[in-house]
Coordinates of C-alpha atoms in Angstrom, one line a residue:
M1 CA 196.0 58.0 -23.4
G2 CA 192.2 60.1 -24.1
R3 CA 192.2 63.1 -23.3
I4 CA 188.9 63.1 -21.3
H5 CA 189.5 62.4 -17.6
R6 CA 187.1 62.5 -14.3
L7 CA 187.4 65.8 -12.4
D8 CA 188.9 65.3 -9.1
P9 CA 185.9 65.2 -6.3
V10 CA 187.1 68.5 -4.5
V11 CA 187.0 70.2 -7.6
A12 CA 183.5 68.6 -9.4
N13 CA 182.1 69.9 -5.5
Q14 CA 183.6 73.4 -6.3
I15 CA 181.8 73.5 -9.4
A16 CA 178.7 72.5 -8.3
A17 CA 178.7 74.4 -5.1
G18 CA 178.3 77.6 -7.6
E19 CA 174.4 76.3 -8.2
V20 CA 173.9 76.1 -4.3
V21 CA 176.0 78.6 -2.5
E22 CA 176.2 82.0 -4.1
R23 CA 176.3 84.2 -0.8
P24 CA 176.1 84.1 3.1
A25 CA 172.4 84.4 2.7
S26 CA 172.1 80.8 0.8
I27 CA 174.4 79.2 3.3
V28 CA 172.1 80.3 6.2
K29 CA 168.8 79.3 3.8
E30 CA 170.4 75.6 3.4
L31 CA 171.2 75.1 7.0
L32 CA 168.0 76.4 8.8
E33 CA 165.8 74.2 6.0
N34 CA 168.2 71.5 7.2
S35 CA 167.4 72.3 10.8
F36 CA 163.9 72.3 10.0
D37 CA 163.9 68.9 8.8
A38 CA 165.3 67.7 11.9
N39 CA 162.3 68.7 13.7
A40 CA 164.1 71.6 15.2
G41 CA 162.0 73.6 17.9
Q42 CA 164.7 76.5 18.2
C43 CA 167.4 78.0 15.8
R44 CA 170.1 80.0 16.7
V45 CA 171.4 81.9 13.7
V46 CA 175.3 83.8 14.3
L47 CA 176.7 86.2 12.0
D48 CA 180.0 87.9 12.1
E49 CA 180.7 90.7 9.4
G50 CA 177.3 89.9 8.0
G51 CA 178.1 86.0 7.2
L52 CA 181.4 87.1 5.5
A53 CA 183.7 86.0 8.7
R54 CA 181.8 83.2 10.3
I55 CA 178.2 81.7 10.1
S56 CA 176.7 79.7 12.6
V57 CA 173.4 77.9 13.0
K58 CA 172.4 75.4 15.9
D59 CA 169.2 73.7 16.6
D60 CA 167.7 71.3 19.0
G61 CA 166.8 68.9 16.3
I62 CA 167.2 65.1 16.6
G63 CA 171.0 65.2 15.6
M64 CA 173.1 62.5 13.8
G65 CA 175.4 59.9 15.1
P66 CA 179.0 59.5 13.9
E67 CA 178.4 57.4 10.9
D68 CA 175.7 59.9 9.4
L69 CA 178.3 62.5 10.2
M70 CA 181.0 61.4 8.1
L71 CA 178.3 60.9 5.2
A72 CA 176.5 64.2 5.8
T73 CA 179.2 66.4 3.8
E74 CA 179.2 63.9 0.5
R75 CA 177.5 64.5 -2.3
H76 CA 174.3 62.7 -3.0
T77 CA 174.1 61.4 0.5
T78 CA 170.4 62.1 2.3
S79 CA 167.9 60.8 4.8
K80 CA 165.1 61.3 2.9
L81 CA 164.8 59.8 -0.4
T82 CA 164.9 55.8 -1.2
R83 CA 163.3 55.7 -4.7
L84 CA 162.4 57.9 -7.2
D85 CA 159.0 57.9 -6.4
D86 CA 159.8 59.7 -3.0
L87 CA 160.9 62.6 -5.2
G88 CA 157.2 64.1 -6.4
H89 CA 156.2 63.4 -2.5
S90 CA 158.6 64.6 -0.5
P91 CA 157.8 67.0 2.7
W92 CA 161.1 67.8 3.2
L93 CA 162.9 71.2 2.2
G94 CA 166.2 69.4 1.6
F95 CA 166.5 66.1 0.0
R96 CA 169.2 66.1 -2.7
G97 CA 172.6 65.5 -0.4
E98 CA 173.9 68.5 -2.1
A99 CA 173.7 71.5 0.1
L100 CA 176.5 70.5 3.0
A101 CA 178.6 69.3 0.4
A102 CA 178.7 72.2 -1.7
I103 CA 179.2 74.4 1.3
A104 CA 182.3 72.4 2.5
S105 CA 183.7 72.5 -0.9
V106 CA 184.1 76.4 -0.7
S107 CA 184.5 77.1 3.0
H108 CA 186.1 75.8 6.3
L109 CA 183.1 73.7 7.9
T110 CA 182.9 72.4 11.2
L111 CA 179.7 69.8 11.7
A112 CA 179.1 68.9 15.2
S113 CA 175.9 66.8 16.3
R114 CA 174.7 64.9 19.2
E115 CA 172.0 62.3 18.3
S116 CA 168.8 62.3 20.4
G117 CA 169.6 59.9 23.7
A118 CA 172.8 59.5 22.8
A119 CA 175.4 60.2 25.8
V120 CA 178.2 62.5 24.0
G121 CA 178.1 64.2 20.3
Y122 CA 180.8 64.5 17.7
A123 CA 182.4 66.8 15.6
L124 CA 183.7 66.9 11.9
T125 CA 186.0 69.4 10.1
V126 CA 185.7 69.6 6.4
E127 CA 188.3 72.2 5.1
F128 CA 187.5 73.0 1.1
G129 CA 186.3 69.8 0.5
R130 CA 189.2 67.7 2.4
I131 CA 187.5 65.9 5.3
G132 CA 189.4 65.6 8.6
D133 CA 189.1 63.3 11.5
L134 CA 185.6 63.0 14.1
A135 CA 186.2 63.5 17.4
P136 CA 183.9 63.4 20.0
R137 CA 182.4 66.6 21.4
A138 CA 180.4 67.6 24.6
M139 CA 177.5 69.6 23.7
S140 CA 173.3 69.5 24.1
E141 CA 171.2 67.4 21.6
G142 CA 171.2 68.7 18.2
T143 CA 173.1 69.9 15.7
Q144 CA 175.5 73.0 15.0
V145 CA 176.9 73.8 11.6
E146 CA 179.8 76.5 11.5
V147 CA 181.3 78.0 8.4
T148 CA 184.6 80.2 8.0
R149 CA 186.8 81.4 5.7
L150 CA 183.9 81.6 2.5
F151 CA 185.4 81.4 -0.8
D152 CA 188.8 81.6 0.0
T153 CA 189.7 79.5 -2.5
V154 CA 187.7 80.9 -5.2
P155 CA 188.9 84.4 -5.4
A156 CA 186.8 85.5 -8.3
R157 CA 183.6 84.5 -6.1
Q158 CA 184.9 86.3 -3.0
K159 CA 185.2 89.1 -5.0
A160 CA 181.5 89.4 -6.4
L161 CA 180.6 89.4 -2.6
K162 CA 179.0 92.9 -1.4
S163 CA 179.8 94.8 1.9
P164 CA 179.1 93.0 5.1
A165 CA 176.1 95.5 5.6
A166 CA 174.6 94.4 2.1
E167 CA 175.3 90.5 2.7
L168 CA 173.6 91.2 6.4
A169 CA 170.8 92.6 4.9
A170 CA 170.6 89.5 2.8
C171 CA 170.8 87.0 5.2
Q172 CA 168.4 89.2 7.5
Q173 CA 165.7 88.7 4.8
V174 CA 166.5 85.1 4.5
V175 CA 165.8 84.5 8.4
Q176 CA 162.7 86.7 8.4
Q177 CA 161.3 84.6 5.8
L178 CA 162.0 81.2 7.1
A179 CA 160.9 82.6 10.4
L180 CA 157.3 83.4 8.9
C181 CA 157.3 80.2 7.0
R182 CA 157.7 78.2 10.0
P183 CA 156.3 80.3 13.1
D184 CA 156.4 76.9 15.1
V185 CA 160.0 77.2 15.2
G186 CA 161.7 79.6 17.7
I187 CA 164.5 81.8 15.5
T188 CA 166.9 84.1 16.9
L189 CA 169.5 86.0 14.5
W190 CA 172.4 87.7 16.3
H191 CA 175.2 89.9 14.6
H192 CA 178.3 89.9 16.5
D193 CA 176.6 90.6 20.0
R194 CA 173.6 92.4 19.1
R195 CA 170.3 90.4 18.3
L196 CA 168.6 91.4 15.5
L197 CA 165.2 89.2 15.4
E198 CA 163.6 86.4 17.8
T199 CA 160.6 84.7 17.0
G200 CA 158.5 82.9 20.0
G201 CA 158.3 79.7 18.0
T202 CA 154.2 79.5 19.0
G203 CA 153.0 78.7 15.7
D204 CA 151.3 81.9 15.8
R205 CA 151.8 83.5 12.5
L206 CA 150.6 86.9 13.5
A207 CA 152.9 86.7 16.4
A208 CA 155.6 86.3 14.3
I209 CA 154.7 89.2 12.0
M210 CA 154.4 91.4 14.7
A211 CA 158.1 90.1 16.1
I212 CA 159.3 91.1 12.5
F213 CA 157.5 94.2 11.7
G214 CA 156.6 95.6 14.9
R215 CA 152.7 95.8 16.7
D216 CA 151.9 98.8 14.4
L217 CA 151.9 97.1 11.2
A218 CA 150.5 93.5 12.8
E219 CA 147.2 95.3 14.2
Q220 CA 146.7 96.5 10.9
V221 CA 146.6 93.6 8.8
I222 CA 143.4 91.5 7.4
A223 CA 143.1 87.7 7.9
I224 CA 142.5 85.4 4.8
D225 CA 141.3 81.8 5.2
H226 CA 139.9 80.3 1.9
T227 CA 139.1 77.0 0.7
F228 CA 139.0 75.8 -3.1
S229 CA 139.1 73.1 -4.7
R230 CA 142.1 70.8 -6.0
G231 CA 142.7 70.7 -2.2
L232 CA 144.0 74.4 -2.1
R233 CA 143.8 76.5 1.1
I234 CA 145.0 79.8 1.0
Q235 CA 145.5 81.3 4.5
G236 CA 147.2 84.7 5.6
Y237 CA 147.6 88.4 6.1
V238 CA 147.3 91.6 3.8
A239 CA 147.9 95.3 4.9
P240 CA 145.3 97.7 3.6
A241 CA 146.2 99.1 0.5
H242 CA 147.5 102.6 2.0
V243 CA 150.0 101.2 3.9
H244 CA 153.1 100.1 1.7
R245 CA 156.4 100.2 1.5
A246 CA 159.4 101.3 -1.2
N247 CA 160.4 97.6 -1.7
R248 CA 159.0 93.5 -1.6
A249 CA 160.5 93.3 1.9
G250 CA 157.2 92.8 3.1
Q251 CA 156.0 90.2 1.2
G252 CA 156.2 86.4 1.3
L253 CA 154.6 82.9 -0.2
Y254 CA 154.8 80.0 1.2
L255 CA 153.6 76.7 -0.1
N256 CA 153.1 73.4 1.6
R257 CA 155.2 74.7 4.4
R258 CA 158.2 75.7 1.8
W259 CA 159.0 79.6 1.3
I260 CA 158.7 80.0 -2.7
T261 CA 159.5 82.6 -5.4
N262 CA 156.7 82.6 -8.1
W263 CA 156.5 85.8 -10.1
T264 CA 153.0 84.5 -11.6
L265 CA 151.6 84.3 -8.2
R266 CA 153.3 87.4 -6.8
S267 CA 152.1 89.5 -10.0
A268 CA 148.5 88.3 -9.5
I269 CA 148.4 89.3 -5.7
E270 CA 150.1 92.8 -6.4
E271 CA 147.4 93.4 -9.0
A272 CA 144.6 93.1 -6.4
F273 CA 146.0 96.4 -4.8
K274 CA 146.5 98.0 -8.0
P275 CA 143.6 100.2 -7.9
E276 CA 144.5 101.9 -4.7
L277 CA 148.8 101.5 -4.5
P278 CA 150.8 104.5 -5.7
D279 CA 153.4 103.7 -8.4
R280 CA 156.6 102.3 -7.2
R281 CA 155.3 101.1 -4.1
Y282 CA 154.8 97.8 -2.6
P283 CA 151.7 95.9 -0.8
Y284 CA 152.4 94.1 2.7
F285 CA 151.1 90.4 2.4
W286 CA 152.1 86.9 3.5
L287 CA 150.0 84.1 2.4
W288 CA 150.6 80.3 3.3
L289 CA 149.0 77.8 0.4
T290 CA 148.4 74.3 1.0
L291 CA 148.0 72.5 -2.6
D292 CA 148.0 68.8 -3.3
P293 CA 151.9 67.9 -3.5
D294 CA 151.4 66.0 -7.0
T295 CA 150.9 69.0 -8.6
V296 CA 153.9 70.9 -7.2
D297 CA 157.6 70.1 -8.7
P298 CA 159.9 71.6 -6.0
N299 CA 162.8 70.3 -7.8
A300 CA 162.8 72.9 -10.6
H301 CA 165.7 75.2 -9.0
P302 CA 169.0 74.5 -7.8
T303 CA 168.0 76.2 -4.6
K304 CA 164.4 74.9 -4.7
A305 CA 163.1 78.6 -4.1
E306 CA 161.2 78.4 -7.5
V307 CA 158.8 75.8 -7.7
R308 CA 156.5 74.7 -10.7
L309 CA 152.7 74.3 -10.2
L310 CA 150.0 72.6 -12.4
G311 CA 147.5 75.0 -13.3
E312 CA 149.7 77.8 -12.2
R313 CA 147.6 80.4 -13.8
Q314 CA 144.2 79.4 -11.9
V315 CA 146.3 79.3 -8.6
A316 CA 147.5 82.6 -9.5
A317 CA 143.7 83.8 -10.1
L318 CA 142.5 82.3 -6.7
C319 CA 145.0 84.4 -4.9
H320 CA 144.2 87.5 -6.9
R321 CA 140.3 86.6 -5.8
A322 CA 141.3 85.9 -2.1
V323 CA 143.1 89.0 -1.5
Q324 CA 140.6 91.5 -3.5
D325 CA 137.9 89.9 -1.3
A326 CA 139.9 90.7 1.7
L327 CA 140.5 93.9 1.0
A328 CA 137.0 94.8 -0.6
E329 CA 135.2 93.4 2.9
A330 CA 137.9 95.7 5.2
A331 CA 137.5 98.9 3.1
K332 CA 134.8 101.4 4.1
P333 CA 132.5 103.0 1.3
F334 CA 133.1 106.5 0.8
A335 CA 130.2 108.7 -1.2
L336 CA 130.9 111.6 -3.0
N337 CA 128.5 113.6 -1.5
A338 CA 129.3 112.8 1.9
P339 CA 127.8 114.9 4.7
A340 CA 130.5 117.5 6.7
V341 CA 133.1 116.0 8.4
S342 CA 133.4 115.7 12.1
E343 CA 135.4 118.0 14.4
E344 CA 138.0 115.8 15.1
E345 CA 138.5 115.2 11.2
A346 CA 138.4 118.8 10.5
R347 CA 141.3 119.3 13.2
D348 CA 143.0 116.2 11.3
L349 CA 142.6 118.0 7.8
A350 CA 143.3 121.6 8.8
P351 CA 147.0 122.8 7.6
G352 CA 149.1 123.2 10.5
P353 CA 150.4 126.3 12.2
V354 CA 154.0 125.9 11.1
L355 CA 153.3 124.9 7.4
Q356 CA 151.0 127.0 5.8
P357 CA 149.8 126.6 2.3
T358 CA 151.8 128.5 -0.5
W359 CA 148.8 130.6 -1.7
E360 CA 148.6 132.1 1.7
L361 CA 152.2 133.2 1.9
S362 CA 153.1 136.6 0.1
G363 CA 155.1 134.9 -2.3
P364 CA 156.3 131.7 -3.7
P365 CA 158.5 129.1 -1.7
A366 CA 162.1 130.1 -2.0
G367 CA 163.8 128.7 -5.3
L368 CA 160.6 128.8 -7.3
G369 CA 161.4 131.6 -10.1
S370 CA 158.8 134.0 -11.6
A371 CA 158.9 132.1 -15.1
S372 CA 156.9 129.1 -15.6
R373 CA 158.8 125.7 -16.2
H374 CA 155.5 124.1 -17.6
P375 CA 153.5 126.9 -19.7
E376 CA 151.0 124.4 -20.7
Y377 CA 149.9 124.4 -17.2
A378 CA 150.2 128.3 -16.1
G379 CA 147.7 129.0 -19.0
L380 CA 144.9 127.3 -16.9
V381 CA 141.8 129.5 -15.7
P382 CA 140.1 127.7 -12.9
L383 CA 136.5 127.3 -13.3
A384 CA 134.9 125.9 -9.9
Q385 CA 135.9 123.7 -7.2
W386 CA 134.1 120.2 -7.2
Q387 CA 133.4 118.2 -4.2
A388 CA 135.8 120.5 -2.2
K389 CA 138.8 118.7 -2.9
Y390 CA 139.2 118.9 -7.3
I391 CA 139.9 122.2 -9.1
L392 CA 137.9 122.2 -12.7
A393 CA 140.0 124.3 -15.0
Q394 CA 140.2 125.5 -18.4
G395 CA 143.2 125.7 -20.9
P396 CA 143.8 126.0 -24.5
D397 CA 143.9 122.0 -24.9
G398 CA 140.5 121.2 -22.8
L399 CA 139.2 120.8 -19.5
Y400 CA 141.6 120.1 -16.4
I401 CA 140.7 118.3 -13.3
I402 CA 143.2 118.9 -10.6
D403 CA 143.7 117.1 -7.2
Q404 CA 144.2 120.3 -4.8
H405 CA 145.5 117.6 -2.3
A406 CA 148.0 116.4 -4.6
A407 CA 148.9 119.0 -6.3
H408 CA 149.8 121.1 -2.9
E409 CA 152.2 118.0 -2.1
R410 CA 153.9 118.2 -5.3
I411 CA 154.3 122.1 -4.9
Y412 CA 155.7 121.2 -0.9
F413 CA 157.8 118.3 -2.2
E414 CA 159.8 120.3 -4.3
H415 CA 160.1 123.1 -1.8
F416 CA 161.5 120.5 1.3
R417 CA 163.8 119.2 -1.4
R418 CA 165.5 122.6 -2.0
V419 CA 165.6 124.3 1.4
G420 CA 164.8 121.5 3.6
E421 CA 165.3 123.5 6.7
A422 CA 161.9 122.2 8.1
V423 CA 163.1 118.4 8.2
R424 CA 167.0 119.2 9.5
T425 CA 165.9 121.2 12.4
S426 CA 164.5 119.6 15.8
Q427 CA 161.9 120.3 17.8
P428 CA 161.8 119.3 21.2
L429 CA 158.5 117.5 22.4
L430 CA 156.4 118.8 25.7
M431 CA 155.8 115.1 26.3
A432 CA 158.3 112.4 25.1
Q433 CA 156.8 109.7 23.3
T434 CA 158.2 105.8 23.9
E435 CA 158.3 103.0 21.3
T436 CA 159.2 99.4 21.3
L437 CA 161.0 99.0 17.9
S438 CA 161.2 95.3 16.0
A439 CA 164.4 93.6 16.4
A440 CA 165.4 94.9 12.7
E441 CA 164.5 98.7 13.4
W442 CA 166.8 98.7 16.2
A443 CA 169.7 97.1 14.6
T444 CA 169.0 99.8 11.8
Y445 CA 168.6 102.4 14.6
Q446 CA 171.9 101.3 16.1
D447 CA 173.8 101.1 12.9
H448 CA 172.3 104.9 12.1
R449 CA 172.2 107.0 15.1
E450 CA 174.3 110.1 13.8
H451 CA 172.0 110.2 10.3
L452 CA 168.8 110.4 12.8
R453 CA 170.1 112.9 15.0
T454 CA 171.1 115.1 11.6
L455 CA 167.6 114.6 10.4
G456 CA 166.3 116.1 13.9
F457 CA 165.4 113.0 16.0
D458 CA 166.5 113.2 19.4
L459 CA 166.0 109.3 20.9
V460 CA 166.9 108.2 24.3
E461 CA 167.4 104.3 24.6
L462 CA 165.1 103.1 27.7
G463 CA 166.2 99.3 27.9
G464 CA 165.4 96.3 25.4
T465 CA 164.4 97.9 22.5
T466 CA 162.2 100.6 23.5
V467 CA 163.1 104.3 22.8
A468 CA 161.7 107.5 24.0
I469 CA 161.4 110.0 21.1
Q470 CA 162.4 113.3 22.5
A471 CA 162.1 115.5 19.6
V472 CA 161.4 115.3 15.9
P473 CA 161.9 117.2 12.7
T474 CA 160.3 120.3 12.8
A475 CA 158.2 119.4 10.1
F476 CA 156.3 117.1 12.2
R477 CA 155.7 119.0 15.5
D478 CA 152.0 118.7 15.0
V479 CA 152.0 114.7 14.1
T480 CA 150.2 113.0 16.9
H481 CA 151.9 109.4 16.4
Y482 CA 155.9 110.4 16.0
A483 CA 156.5 106.6 15.4
G484 CA 155.4 106.2 12.5
V485 CA 157.5 109.3 11.0
L486 CA 160.4 107.6 12.9
R487 CA 159.7 103.9 11.0
T488 CA 159.4 105.7 7.8
V489 CA 163.3 106.6 7.9
L490 CA 164.5 103.6 9.4
Q491 CA 162.6 101.6 6.6
A492 CA 164.6 104.0 4.1
L493 CA 167.8 103.4 6.0
E494 CA 167.3 99.5 5.9
E495 CA 167.0 99.4 2.2
P496 CA 169.0 96.4 1.0
T497 CA 169.7 98.5 -2.6
H498 CA 171.4 100.8 0.0
A499 CA 172.7 98.6 2.5
G500 CA 176.4 99.2 3.1
M501 CA 176.4 102.9 1.4
S502 CA 177.0 106.1 3.5
H503 CA 173.5 107.3 3.4
P504 CA 173.7 110.3 1.9
I505 CA 171.3 112.8 3.9
S506 CA 169.5 113.8 0.3
W507 CA 168.2 110.7 -0.3
V508 CA 167.2 109.4 3.4
E509 CA 165.2 112.7 3.7
E510 CA 162.9 111.8 0.5
P511 CA 160.2 109.7 2.5
L512 CA 160.5 112.9 5.1
F513 CA 160.0 115.3 2.4
A514 CA 157.2 113.1 1.2
M515 CA 155.4 113.2 4.6
A516 CA 156.2 116.8 5.6
A517 CA 154.6 117.6 2.1
C518 CA 151.5 115.7 3.0
K519 CA 151.3 116.9 6.1
A520 CA 151.6 120.5 5.3
A521 CA 149.1 120.5 1.9
I522 CA 145.8 121.5 2.1
K523 CA 143.3 118.6 2.3
A524 CA 140.2 117.4 0.6
N525 CA 137.2 119.0 2.3
R526 CA 138.9 122.3 2.2
P527 CA 137.1 125.0 0.1
L528 CA 139.0 127.4 -2.0
S529 CA 138.7 130.9 -3.4
H530 CA 138.9 131.7 -6.8
Q531 CA 142.3 133.0 -5.6
E532 CA 143.5 130.2 -4.1
M533 CA 143.0 128.3 -6.6
Q534 CA 144.8 130.4 -9.4
A535 CA 147.8 130.3 -7.0
L536 CA 147.9 126.8 -6.4
I537 CA 147.8 126.3 -10.3
D538 CA 150.5 128.9 -10.9
D539 CA 152.6 127.4 -8.4
L540 CA 152.3 124.0 -9.5
A541 CA 153.0 124.8 -13.1
E542 CA 156.5 125.8 -11.9
T543 CA 157.6 122.8 -10.3
E544 CA 159.9 120.5 -12.1
D545 CA 157.3 117.8 -12.2
P546 CA 153.8 119.0 -11.9
R547 CA 152.5 115.1 -13.1
G548 CA 152.5 113.7 -9.8
C549 CA 152.3 113.7 -6.0
P550 CA 155.5 112.5 -4.3
H551 CA 153.7 109.1 -3.7
G552 CA 153.0 108.5 -7.1
R553 CA 149.2 109.5 -7.4
P554 CA 148.6 111.8 -10.6
T555 CA 147.7 115.5 -10.2
I556 CA 146.2 116.3 -13.2
L557 CA 143.3 114.5 -15.5
H558 CA 143.4 116.1 -18.9
L559 CA 140.0 116.0 -21.2
T560 CA 140.6 117.2 -24.6
L561 CA 137.9 119.2 -26.6
E562 CA 138.1 116.7 -29.1
E563 CA 137.4 113.9 -26.5
V564 CA 134.6 115.5 -24.9
D565 CA 132.9 116.1 -28.6
R566 CA 133.3 112.5 -29.5
R567 CA 131.6 111.6 -26.1
F568 CA 128.5 113.9 -27.4
G569 CA 128.5 112.4 -30.7
R570 CA 129.9 115.6 -32.5
R571 CA 131.7 115.7 -35.4
G572 CA 133.7 119.0 -34.4

C-alpha cells in the first residue's frame, strides 16, 4: 500500500484556512465583502470580546435559498465565476469560494439566510468543518453569519491571538476601511452593547469620513478629482500636511470599489507630503481609484488585499502628482519679508501667562544641571536674529542657524517630561465647551475615563456621544479649542500598537508634553535680545536631544567654514 494518501477534507480545509483566516478581523472583512457582493444596503457587525468570543454580521442583501446554503460552506463553490475569462474581469470582492469554507473549518459557524421574495429563511450550522442539518428560520430578508469558538481546535493559532482590546482595534480598522470603500452601504459596528461606528450609507464619501474621524477633520480636508489616460481616475480627500497622526490609521486606498494595500502607491502619496511632514508622523488621505480592470490582478494575495497593477509606477507617479497639486493649490504662500502680524495673530503668538519662556525665569527649568550635556552647542555665541524667528550663532565649527521656536519647544518638552505637573494638574474652565466625539473616539473615552481624569480632564456626558469639557490640564488653560487637546490624547489611547496595554501615564502624556511645549515656547515674529538668545542656546545645550523638536523638525542647521569657503571658491 502506498504511503501517499488524500487528506481528509476537514483537515485540508483547516490547513487552507490559515491563508484566509488569521484573526477575527480577517473574518469581519470576508463577511462584510460577501454582504457587499449580495447588494446589501445595510450591514450590522456585532463583536464580543473583540471578536474572540463572537462575530456576527447581518445584512439585508439578496439572500440565499436552501440549496445555495448547503453549498456555500464547501470549498470552491461560488455564484460569481463560470469560466476562466471571468477571473480577470470579476467585479466581485469574493469569487474563489474559499472564505466561508475556511471560516467554518476553524470555528462554530451558523449561516442563516432568507432569499429575496421567499416566505421563510433557513439556517445551517457547521462545526469545525462538519456540516449539520438545515432548518427553517423566521427572519427578515438577507443573510446573517455568526462565528463562535474560533480556533478551538487549533490551539497554536488561538494562542497567537492578541488581547480582546488589540483584536477589537484590528476589527474596527477593517470596518472603518470598508465603510469608506463603500459609503453607499450603511454600516454599524457594535462591541457588546456599545455602538462604535455608524455610517449613513448615503454614498457621500465626505460624510463617511466625518462619521468615522469627526467633523473637525472633515472640515479641513481638500478634495481631489483628476482624470488621466488609460481610464485612470483619482478621486478623494487629503488633509493639509500640518494635520497628521502617529500611525497610518487615517489612510485609505480603494481601487475599483475594493480596499487595497499597495506600498508603491502609498509611498508615492506620502512623499507628496514630505516637505512639510515631521518625521515619524503620517498624513491623512483617502483615495478612490478607478482603473481599467484589464490592468488589475486582484487574485495576487489570499485575502485579495494586495493587488498587482500593470504600469504600477506610472499610476503611483500620477497619485503623487494629484496629491501634490491639491496640497499646493490649497497652501497659502508665505513671504519671508511678510508684514507685521495682525493684533489677533499677535495674541495667538504671544506666550501665555502661565508658561513663561525659560530665559525670563531666574534659572533653568527644574532638572537641568549647570554642566552642559552638549558642549559643542554651549560654546555658541549669538550674532543676530534673522526674520524674527532664526538665531544666527557662531561656534568653533562654523555657523549655526537655530529655529527659536523649535529649540524652545525641545527645552520645554524635556522639562515637562521630567516634572509634568502642568499636565497632570487640572484647571477648571469658566465656561464648559461641548464637543461631539466620533464613535471611535467615544469608545476610547469610555474605556479610558480614569486615564483622562488622571491627566487633568473633567468630562461630563451630555447624551449620545457629546461631552462637556469642564476642566483641562493646566498647561492648556489658555487654548481656545479644547477639543483638539482631548482628541490628541484619545488618539494616543486608541493607538493599535498600545491596545490592550495598561496605558502607563508616561507614554500617554507624550503628545500632551509636545502640545504644551508648543504652546509655551516662544513663537516666530518674536524679537529677542542678545541676552535672551544666549540663554536659549545655553538651555538647548543642556537638553538630552537638542537636534529636533518633539514633532520631528530640526532645531539647528550647521554650516562649516569649509563648506562656506567651497561655496565662495576659496581653497582655504
